[in-house]
């Protein structure tokens, strides 16, 4: 509960700093800050999501440190996560140039890049 209370206080402070007025019927968005609530809500949501994603990305990197050349199916079974989810995480790691896919589509696997080692 304390985390929720701290989050609400932070949202209220951010809203006041961004020109929102607190009223008895809720927050009133000023004309010059139309996206403030979206930004505030997304920041809080993204923090929670990013924690889970970041942990999973680190888990994938650690798996590949131990054994390179694994495919997404093997990685997803080791993480106990869905194949699509792991493919999405691997895509993030490829974009950041942390992992690369080598080999044929069916028989290749993922390797850490020099940047990651």
mmCIF file of N, CA and C in Angstrom:
data_model
loop_
_atom_site.group_PDB
_atom_site.id
_atom_site.type_symbol
_atom_site.label_atom_id
_atom_site.label_comp_id
_atom_site.label_asym_id
_atom_site.label_seq_id
_atom_site.Cartn_x
_atom_site.Cartn_y
_atom_site.Cartn_z
ATOM 1 N N UNK A 1 0.812 -1.194 0.000
ATOM 2 C CA UNK A 1 0.000 0.000 0.000
ATOM 3 C C UNK A 1 0.858 1.261 0.000
ATOM 4 N N UNK A 2 1.999 1.191 0.693
ATOM 5 C CA UNK A 2 2.859 2.371 0.746
ATOM 6 C C UNK A 2 3.340 2.770 -0.641
ATOM 7 N N UNK A 3 3.640 1.758 -1.488
ATOM 8 C CA UNK A 3 4.092 2.061 -2.848
ATOM 9 C C UNK A 3 2.997 2.757 -3.647
ATOM 10 N N UNK A 4 1.762 2.314 -3.469
ATOM 11 C CA UNK A 4 0.641 2.941 -4.172
ATOM 12 C C UNK A 4 0.464 4.381 -3.694
ATOM 13 N N UNK A 5 0.536 4.572 -2.379
ATOM 14 C CA UNK A 5 0.383 5.916 -1.816
ATOM 15 C C UNK A 5 1.485 6.838 -2.340
ATOM 16 N N UNK A 6 2.730 6.348 -2.387
ATOM 17 C CA UNK A 6 3.834 7.153 -2.905
ATOM 18 C C UNK A 6 3.602 7.496 -4.371
ATOM 19 N N UNK A 7 3.087 6.530 -5.135
ATOM 20 C CA UNK A 7 2.808 6.766 -6.552
ATOM 21 C C UNK A 7 1.736 7.823 -6.752
ATOM 22 N N UNK A 8 0.699 7.766 -5.941
ATOM 23 C CA UNK A 8 -0.380 8.753 -6.037
ATOM 24 C C UNK A 8 0.142 10.137 -5.692
ATOM 25 N N UNK A 9 0.955 10.223 -4.653
ATOM 26 C CA UNK A 9 1.534 11.519 -4.269
ATOM 27 C C UNK A 9 2.386 12.051 -5.410
ATOM 28 N N UNK A 10 3.200 11.173 -6.033
ATOM 29 C CA UNK A 10 4.049 11.607 -7.140
ATOM 30 C C UNK A 10 3.213 12.083 -8.328
ATOM 31 N N UNK A 11 2.133 11.369 -8.624
ATOM 32 C CA UNK A 11 1.253 11.766 -9.722
ATOM 33 C C UNK A 11 0.633 13.135 -9.431
ATOM 34 N N UNK A 12 0.172 13.328 -8.191
ATOM 35 C CA UNK A 12 -0.412 14.627 -7.831
ATOM 36 C C UNK A 12 0.620 15.746 -7.967
ATOM 37 N N UNK A 13 1.838 15.500 -7.471
ATOM 38 C CA UNK A 13 2.899 16.515 -7.568
ATOM 39 C C UNK A 13 3.224 16.824 -9.024
ATOM 40 N N UNK A 14 3.362 15.779 -9.845
ATOM 41 C CA UNK A 14 3.646 15.984 -11.275
ATOM 42 C C UNK A 14 2.520 16.761 -11.945
ATOM 43 N N UNK A 15 1.282 16.435 -11.576
ATOM 44 C CA UNK A 15 0.136 17.122 -12.175
ATOM 45 C C UNK A 15 0.154 18.604 -11.828
ATOM 46 N N UNK A 16 0.418 18.907 -10.577
ATOM 47 C CA UNK A 16 0.465 20.312 -10.165
ATOM 48 C C UNK A 16 1.623 21.046 -10.846
ATOM 49 N N UNK A 17 2.764 20.377 -10.967
ATOM 50 C CA UNK A 17 3.917 20.990 -11.629
ATOM 51 C C UNK A 17 3.667 21.219 -13.117
ATOM 52 N N UNK A 18 2.826 20.390 -13.712
ATOM 53 C CA UNK A 18 2.546 20.506 -15.146
ATOM 54 C C UNK A 18 1.320 21.355 -15.456
ATOM 55 N N UNK A 19 0.786 22.032 -14.467
ATOM 56 C CA UNK A 19 -0.307 22.962 -14.720
ATOM 57 C C UNK A 19 -1.691 22.385 -14.558
ATOM 58 N N UNK A 20 -1.838 21.242 -13.942
ATOM 59 C CA UNK A 20 -3.163 20.694 -13.692
ATOM 60 C C UNK A 20 -3.680 21.245 -12.375
ATOM 61 N N UNK A 21 -4.972 21.423 -12.314
ATOM 62 C CA UNK A 21 -5.593 21.928 -11.097
ATOM 63 C C UNK A 21 -6.402 20.816 -10.467
ATOM 64 N N UNK A 22 -6.232 20.620 -9.176
ATOM 65 C CA UNK A 22 -6.991 19.608 -8.471
ATOM 66 C C UNK A 22 -8.353 20.204 -8.099
ATOM 67 N N UNK A 23 -9.427 19.556 -8.475
ATOM 68 C CA UNK A 23 -10.777 19.994 -8.130
ATOM 69 C C UNK A 23 -11.482 18.849 -7.440
ATOM 70 N N UNK A 24 -12.583 19.146 -6.819
ATOM 71 C CA UNK A 24 -13.307 18.104 -6.109
ATOM 72 C C UNK A 24 -13.799 17.021 -7.069
ATOM 73 N N UNK A 25 -14.018 17.391 -8.341
ATOM 74 C CA UNK A 25 -14.504 16.401 -9.294
ATOM 75 C C UNK A 25 -13.358 15.771 -10.091
ATOM 76 N N UNK A 26 -12.111 15.988 -9.701
ATOM 77 C CA UNK A 26 -10.982 15.365 -10.382
ATOM 78 C C UNK A 26 -10.012 16.387 -10.906
ATOM 79 N N UNK A 27 -9.145 15.955 -11.793
ATOM 80 C CA UNK A 27 -8.133 16.838 -12.358
ATOM 81 C C UNK A 27 -8.662 17.535 -13.593
ATOM 82 N N UNK A 28 -8.312 18.807 -13.723
ATOM 83 C CA UNK A 28 -8.722 19.596 -14.869
ATOM 84 C C UNK A 28 -7.475 19.914 -15.687
ATOM 85 N N UNK A 29 -7.421 19.450 -16.906
ATOM 86 C CA UNK A 29 -6.246 19.669 -17.743
ATOM 87 C C UNK A 29 -6.265 21.079 -18.280
ATOM 88 N N UNK A 30 -5.138 21.783 -18.119
ATOM 89 C CA UNK A 30 -5.046 23.130 -18.695
ATOM 90 C C UNK A 30 -4.842 23.005 -20.198
ATOM 91 N N UNK A 31 -5.179 24.046 -20.936
ATOM 92 C CA UNK A 31 -5.100 24.003 -22.393
ATOM 93 C C UNK A 31 -3.697 23.747 -22.916
ATOM 94 N N UNK A 32 -2.672 24.208 -22.195
ATOM 95 C CA UNK A 32 -1.315 24.061 -22.706
ATOM 96 C C UNK A 32 -0.670 22.735 -22.331
ATOM 97 N N UNK A 33 -1.356 21.864 -21.613
ATOM 98 C CA UNK A 33 -0.806 20.569 -21.221
ATOM 99 C C UNK A 33 -1.794 19.434 -21.515
ATOM 100 N N UNK A 34 -2.177 19.221 -22.776
ATOM 101 C CA UNK A 34 -3.202 18.218 -23.059
ATOM 102 C C UNK A 34 -2.761 16.784 -22.842
ATOM 103 N N UNK A 35 -1.463 16.490 -22.845
ATOM 104 C CA UNK A 35 -1.016 15.105 -22.739
ATOM 105 C C UNK A 35 -0.440 14.758 -21.370
ATOM 106 N N UNK A 36 -0.618 15.620 -20.393
ATOM 107 C CA UNK A 36 0.011 15.420 -19.092
ATOM 108 C C UNK A 36 -0.462 14.147 -18.414
ATOM 109 N N UNK A 37 -1.755 13.909 -18.375
ATOM 110 C CA UNK A 37 -2.265 12.710 -17.704
ATOM 111 C C UNK A 37 -1.761 11.457 -18.409
ATOM 112 N N UNK A 38 -1.797 11.448 -19.745
ATOM 113 C CA UNK A 38 -1.271 10.294 -20.477
ATOM 114 C C UNK A 38 0.184 10.045 -20.107
ATOM 115 N N UNK A 39 0.995 11.109 -20.050
ATOM 116 C CA UNK A 39 2.412 10.965 -19.729
ATOM 117 C C UNK A 39 2.585 10.418 -18.310
ATOM 118 N N UNK A 40 1.833 10.963 -17.364
ATOM 119 C CA UNK A 40 1.949 10.536 -15.972
ATOM 120 C C UNK A 40 1.546 9.072 -15.835
ATOM 121 N N UNK A 41 0.425 8.707 -16.423
ATOM 122 C CA UNK A 41 -0.033 7.323 -16.317
ATOM 123 C C UNK A 41 0.927 6.373 -16.997
ATOM 124 N N UNK A 42 1.420 6.742 -18.176
ATOM 125 C CA UNK A 42 2.344 5.874 -18.896
ATOM 126 C C UNK A 42 3.661 5.716 -18.165
ATOM 127 N N UNK A 43 4.144 6.773 -17.503
ATOM 128 C CA UNK A 43 5.389 6.652 -16.741
ATOM 129 C C UNK A 43 5.225 5.616 -15.644
ATOM 130 N N UNK A 44 4.136 5.692 -14.884
ATOM 131 C CA UNK A 44 3.909 4.726 -13.817
ATOM 132 C C UNK A 44 3.739 3.323 -14.351
ATOM 133 N N UNK A 45 2.993 3.195 -15.421
ATOM 134 C CA UNK A 45 2.778 1.898 -16.039
ATOM 135 C C UNK A 45 4.079 1.354 -16.599
ATOM 136 N N UNK A 46 4.826 2.199 -17.289
ATOM 137 C CA UNK A 46 6.072 1.756 -17.899
ATOM 138 C C UNK A 46 7.099 1.335 -16.864
ATOM 139 N N UNK A 47 7.132 1.995 -15.703
ATOM 140 C CA UNK A 47 8.082 1.604 -14.667
ATOM 141 C C UNK A 47 7.862 0.155 -14.260
ATOM 142 N N UNK A 48 6.622 -0.215 -14.019
ATOM 143 C CA UNK A 48 6.320 -1.591 -13.626
ATOM 144 C C UNK A 48 6.597 -2.575 -14.736
ATOM 145 N N UNK A 49 6.219 -2.217 -15.942
ATOM 146 C CA UNK A 49 6.455 -3.104 -17.086
ATOM 147 C C UNK A 49 7.939 -3.236 -17.351
ATOM 148 N N UNK A 50 8.646 -2.106 -17.336
ATOM 149 C CA UNK A 50 10.071 -2.133 -17.637
ATOM 150 C C UNK A 50 10.855 -2.971 -16.644
ATOM 151 N N UNK A 51 10.450 -2.974 -15.375
ATOM 152 C CA UNK A 51 11.144 -3.805 -14.400
ATOM 153 C C UNK A 51 11.080 -5.269 -14.808
ATOM 154 N N UNK A 52 9.915 -5.736 -15.200
ATOM 155 C CA UNK A 52 9.754 -7.130 -15.615
ATOM 156 C C UNK A 52 10.501 -7.431 -16.899
ATOM 157 N N UNK A 53 10.420 -6.508 -17.856
ATOM 158 C CA UNK A 53 11.112 -6.710 -19.130
ATOM 159 C C UNK A 53 12.613 -6.688 -18.921
ATOM 160 N N UNK A 54 13.100 -5.705 -18.166
ATOM 161 C CA UNK A 54 14.543 -5.604 -17.950
ATOM 162 C C UNK A 54 15.088 -6.855 -17.279
ATOM 163 N N UNK A 55 14.357 -7.419 -16.320
ATOM 164 C CA UNK A 55 14.800 -8.642 -15.667
ATOM 165 C C UNK A 55 14.859 -9.776 -16.682
ATOM 166 N N UNK A 56 13.868 -9.856 -17.540
ATOM 167 C CA UNK A 56 13.853 -10.916 -18.548
ATOM 168 C C UNK A 56 14.988 -10.744 -19.549
ATOM 169 N N UNK A 57 15.287 -9.504 -19.932
ATOM 170 C CA UNK A 57 16.397 -9.255 -20.857
ATOM 171 C C UNK A 57 17.716 -9.693 -20.231
ATOM 172 N N UNK A 58 17.891 -9.373 -18.969
ATOM 173 C CA UNK A 58 19.114 -9.789 -18.261
ATOM 174 C C UNK A 58 19.163 -11.308 -18.162
ATOM 175 N N UNK A 59 18.019 -11.938 -17.910
ATOM 176 C CA UNK A 59 17.970 -13.398 -17.840
ATOM 177 C C UNK A 59 18.392 -14.023 -19.169
ATOM 178 N N UNK A 60 17.940 -13.458 -20.273
ATOM 179 C CA UNK A 60 18.323 -13.978 -21.595
ATOM 180 C C UNK A 60 19.825 -13.819 -21.797
ATOM 181 N N UNK A 61 20.356 -12.672 -21.449
ATOM 182 C CA UNK A 61 21.797 -12.441 -21.594
ATOM 183 C C UNK A 61 22.571 -13.452 -20.760
ATOM 184 N N UNK A 62 22.133 -13.702 -19.541
ATOM 185 C CA UNK A 62 22.819 -14.665 -18.674
ATOM 186 C C UNK A 62 22.747 -16.080 -19.235
ATOM 187 N N UNK A 63 21.619 -16.444 -19.810
ATOM 188 C CA UNK A 63 21.493 -17.766 -20.436
ATOM 189 C C UNK A 63 22.487 -17.888 -21.590
ATOM 190 N N UNK A 64 22.569 -16.840 -22.404
ATOM 191 C CA UNK A 64 23.473 -16.884 -23.558
ATOM 192 C C UNK A 64 24.942 -16.789 -23.144
ATOM 193 N N UNK A 65 25.224 -16.212 -21.987
ATOM 194 C CA UNK A 65 26.607 -16.209 -21.490
ATOM 195 C C UNK A 65 27.057 -17.626 -21.182
ATOM 196 N N UNK A 66 26.121 -18.422 -20.662
ATOM 197 C CA UNK A 66 26.439 -19.800 -20.308
ATOM 198 C C UNK A 66 26.510 -20.702 -21.536
ATOM 199 N N UNK A 67 25.607 -20.458 -22.490
ATOM 200 C CA UNK A 67 25.544 -21.328 -23.676
ATOM 201 C C UNK A 67 25.040 -20.536 -24.874
ATOM 202 N N UNK A 68 25.946 -20.207 -25.760
ATOM 203 C CA UNK A 68 25.580 -19.432 -26.941
ATOM 204 C C UNK A 68 25.016 -20.353 -28.023
ATOM 205 N N UNK A 69 24.302 -19.755 -28.960
ATOM 206 C CA UNK A 69 23.774 -20.506 -30.092
ATOM 207 C C UNK A 69 22.417 -21.131 -29.868
ATOM 208 N N UNK A 70 21.763 -20.763 -28.774
ATOM 209 C CA UNK A 70 20.434 -21.315 -28.496
ATOM 210 C C UNK A 70 19.391 -20.619 -29.353
ATOM 211 N N UNK A 71 18.346 -21.365 -29.699
ATOM 212 C CA UNK A 71 17.256 -20.732 -30.442
ATOM 213 C C UNK A 71 16.185 -20.239 -29.465
ATOM 214 N N UNK A 72 15.219 -19.504 -29.984
ATOM 215 C CA UNK A 72 14.192 -18.880 -29.144
ATOM 216 C C UNK A 72 13.352 -19.915 -28.396
ATOM 217 N N UNK A 73 13.141 -21.066 -28.980
ATOM 218 C CA UNK A 73 12.332 -22.095 -28.315
ATOM 219 C C UNK A 73 13.033 -22.588 -27.049
ATOM 220 N N UNK A 74 14.329 -22.848 -27.146
ATOM 221 C CA UNK A 74 15.089 -23.313 -25.980
ATOM 222 C C UNK A 74 15.142 -22.220 -24.918
ATOM 223 N N UNK A 75 15.377 -20.989 -25.344
ATOM 224 C CA UNK A 75 15.439 -19.871 -24.389
ATOM 225 C C UNK A 75 14.096 -19.709 -23.685
ATOM 226 N N UNK A 76 12.992 -19.793 -24.431
ATOM 227 C CA UNK A 76 11.675 -19.623 -23.803
ATOM 228 C C UNK A 76 11.383 -20.754 -22.825
ATOM 229 N N UNK A 77 11.834 -21.970 -23.106
ATOM 230 C CA UNK A 77 11.594 -23.057 -22.157
ATOM 231 C C UNK A 77 12.429 -22.869 -20.895
ATOM 232 N N UNK A 78 13.637 -22.341 -21.033
ATOM 233 C CA UNK A 78 14.477 -22.097 -19.850
ATOM 234 C C UNK A 78 13.944 -20.946 -19.003
ATOM 235 N N UNK A 79 13.345 -19.954 -19.661
ATOM 236 C CA UNK A 79 12.767 -18.821 -18.923
ATOM 237 C C UNK A 79 11.352 -19.116 -18.421
ATOM 238 N N UNK A 80 10.761 -20.175 -18.957
ATOM 239 C CA UNK A 80 9.360 -20.506 -18.652
ATOM 240 C C UNK A 80 8.436 -19.357 -19.052
ATOM 241 N N UNK A 81 8.695 -18.828 -20.246
ATOM 242 C CA UNK A 81 7.869 -17.764 -20.817
ATOM 243 C C UNK A 81 7.446 -18.198 -22.212
ATOM 244 N N UNK A 82 6.418 -17.564 -22.730
ATOM 245 C CA UNK A 82 5.910 -17.893 -24.044
ATOM 246 C C UNK A 82 6.903 -17.564 -25.151
ATOM 247 N N UNK A 83 6.797 -18.307 -26.233
ATOM 248 C CA UNK A 83 7.703 -18.132 -27.368
ATOM 249 C C UNK A 83 7.616 -16.715 -27.946
ATOM 250 N N UNK A 84 6.409 -16.197 -28.120
ATOM 251 C CA UNK A 84 6.232 -14.849 -28.672
ATOM 252 C C UNK A 84 6.856 -13.789 -27.776
ATOM 253 N N UNK A 85 6.711 -13.977 -26.469
ATOM 254 C CA UNK A 85 7.287 -13.037 -25.513
ATOM 255 C C UNK A 85 8.800 -13.018 -25.634
ATOM 256 N N UNK A 86 9.406 -14.199 -25.699
ATOM 257 C CA UNK A 86 10.862 -14.289 -25.806
ATOM 258 C C UNK A 86 11.324 -13.724 -27.141
ATOM 259 N N UNK A 87 10.583 -13.974 -28.210
ATOM 260 C CA UNK A 87 10.943 -13.391 -29.515
ATOM 261 C C UNK A 87 10.930 -11.865 -29.428
ATOM 262 N N UNK A 88 9.968 -11.301 -28.724
ATOM 263 C CA UNK A 88 9.891 -9.857 -28.556
ATOM 264 C C UNK A 88 11.104 -9.344 -27.775
ATOM 265 N N UNK A 89 11.478 -10.052 -26.705
ATOM 266 C CA UNK A 89 12.660 -9.666 -25.928
ATOM 267 C C UNK A 89 13.926 -9.771 -26.777
ATOM 268 N N UNK A 90 14.037 -10.833 -27.556
ATOM 269 C CA UNK A 90 15.204 -11.009 -28.416
ATOM 270 C C UNK A 90 15.277 -9.904 -29.466
ATOM 271 N N UNK A 91 14.130 -9.475 -29.942
ATOM 272 C CA UNK A 91 14.082 -8.372 -30.902
ATOM 273 C C UNK A 91 14.645 -7.090 -30.278
ATOM 274 N N UNK A 92 14.288 -6.835 -29.026
ATOM 275 C CA UNK A 92 14.808 -5.671 -28.311
ATOM 276 C C UNK A 92 16.327 -5.777 -28.198
ATOM 277 N N UNK A 93 16.813 -6.965 -27.830
ATOM 278 C CA UNK A 93 18.252 -7.162 -27.681
ATOM 279 C C UNK A 93 18.978 -7.046 -29.020
ATOM 280 N N UNK A 94 18.334 -7.489 -30.097
ATOM 281 C CA UNK A 94 18.948 -7.338 -31.440
ATOM 282 C C UNK A 94 19.016 -5.867 -31.824
ATOM 283 N N UNK A 95 17.958 -5.118 -31.562
ATOM 284 C CA UNK A 95 17.948 -3.684 -31.873
ATOM 285 C C UNK A 95 19.044 -2.943 -31.124
ATOM 286 N N UNK A 96 19.318 -3.368 -29.892
ATOM 287 C CA UNK A 96 20.350 -2.732 -29.082
ATOM 288 C C UNK A 96 21.734 -3.309 -29.387
ATOM 289 N N UNK A 97 21.774 -4.231 -30.351
ATOM 290 C CA UNK A 97 23.020 -4.863 -30.786
ATOM 291 C C UNK A 97 23.717 -5.608 -29.645
ATOM 292 N N UNK A 98 22.922 -6.237 -28.791
ATOM 293 C CA UNK A 98 23.457 -7.041 -27.689
ATOM 294 C C UNK A 98 23.532 -8.501 -28.100
ATOM 295 N N UNK A 99 22.546 -8.937 -28.894
ATOM 296 C CA UNK A 99 22.580 -10.294 -29.436
ATOM 297 C C UNK A 99 22.438 -10.224 -30.952
ATOM 298 N N UNK A 100 22.880 -11.296 -31.588
ATOM 299 C CA UNK A 100 22.698 -11.424 -33.032
ATOM 300 C C UNK A 100 22.315 -12.863 -33.334
ATOM 301 N N UNK A 101 21.583 -13.030 -34.411
ATOM 302 C CA UNK A 101 21.179 -14.359 -34.844
ATOM 303 C C UNK A 101 22.151 -14.807 -35.914
ATOM 304 N N UNK A 102 22.675 -16.006 -35.767
ATOM 305 C CA UNK A 102 23.600 -16.551 -36.755
ATOM 306 C C UNK A 102 23.070 -17.891 -37.240
ATOM 307 N N UNK A 103 23.268 -18.132 -38.530
ATOM 308 C CA UNK A 103 22.891 -19.424 -39.092
ATOM 309 C C UNK A 103 21.581 -19.371 -39.843
ATOM 310 N N UNK A 104 21.174 -20.543 -40.267
ATOM 311 C CA UNK A 104 19.929 -20.678 -41.016
ATOM 312 C C UNK A 104 18.739 -20.448 -40.092
ATOM 313 N N UNK A 105 17.621 -20.098 -40.693
ATOM 314 C CA UNK A 105 16.438 -19.769 -39.898
ATOM 315 C C UNK A 105 16.009 -20.896 -38.964
ATOM 316 N N UNK A 106 16.063 -22.127 -39.440
ATOM 317 C CA UNK A 106 15.587 -23.247 -38.624
ATOM 318 C C UNK A 106 16.666 -23.820 -37.702
ATOM 319 N N UNK A 107 17.911 -23.689 -38.073
ATOM 320 C CA UNK A 107 18.961 -24.350 -37.288
ATOM 321 C C UNK A 107 19.909 -23.385 -36.588
ATOM 322 N N UNK A 108 19.753 -22.078 -36.824
ATOM 323 C CA UNK A 108 20.648 -21.095 -36.216
ATOM 324 C C UNK A 108 20.287 -20.806 -34.772
ATOM 325 N N UNK A 109 21.014 -19.851 -34.204
ATOM 326 C CA UNK A 109 20.754 -19.498 -32.818
ATOM 327 C C UNK A 109 21.260 -18.104 -32.500
ATOM 328 N N UNK A 110 21.083 -17.722 -31.267
ATOM 329 C CA UNK A 110 21.436 -16.380 -30.803
ATOM 330 C C UNK A 110 22.790 -16.394 -30.098
ATOM 331 N N UNK A 111 23.554 -15.352 -30.369
ATOM 332 C CA UNK A 111 24.881 -15.189 -29.796
ATOM 333 C C UNK A 111 25.000 -13.767 -29.250
ATOM 334 N N UNK A 112 25.775 -13.628 -28.187
ATOM 335 C CA UNK A 112 26.076 -12.304 -27.659
ATOM 336 C C UNK A 112 27.053 -11.623 -28.602
ATOM 337 N N UNK A 113 26.875 -10.352 -28.814
ATOM 338 C CA UNK A 113 27.806 -9.593 -29.651
ATOM 339 C C UNK A 113 29.005 -9.187 -28.802
ATOM 340 N N UNK A 114 30.024 -8.670 -29.466
ATOM 341 C CA UNK A 114 31.208 -8.194 -28.735
ATOM 342 C C UNK A 114 30.827 -7.065 -27.785
ATOM 343 N N UNK A 115 29.836 -6.285 -28.153
ATOM 344 C CA UNK A 115 29.368 -5.176 -27.306
ATOM 345 C C UNK A 115 28.857 -5.692 -25.970
ATOM 346 N N UNK A 116 28.265 -6.870 -25.962
ATOM 347 C CA UNK A 116 27.659 -7.405 -24.749
ATOM 348 C C UNK A 116 28.666 -8.148 -23.870
ATOM 349 N N UNK A 117 29.771 -8.576 -24.436
ATOM 350 C CA UNK A 117 30.719 -9.373 -23.647
ATOM 351 C C UNK A 117 31.792 -8.540 -23.010
#
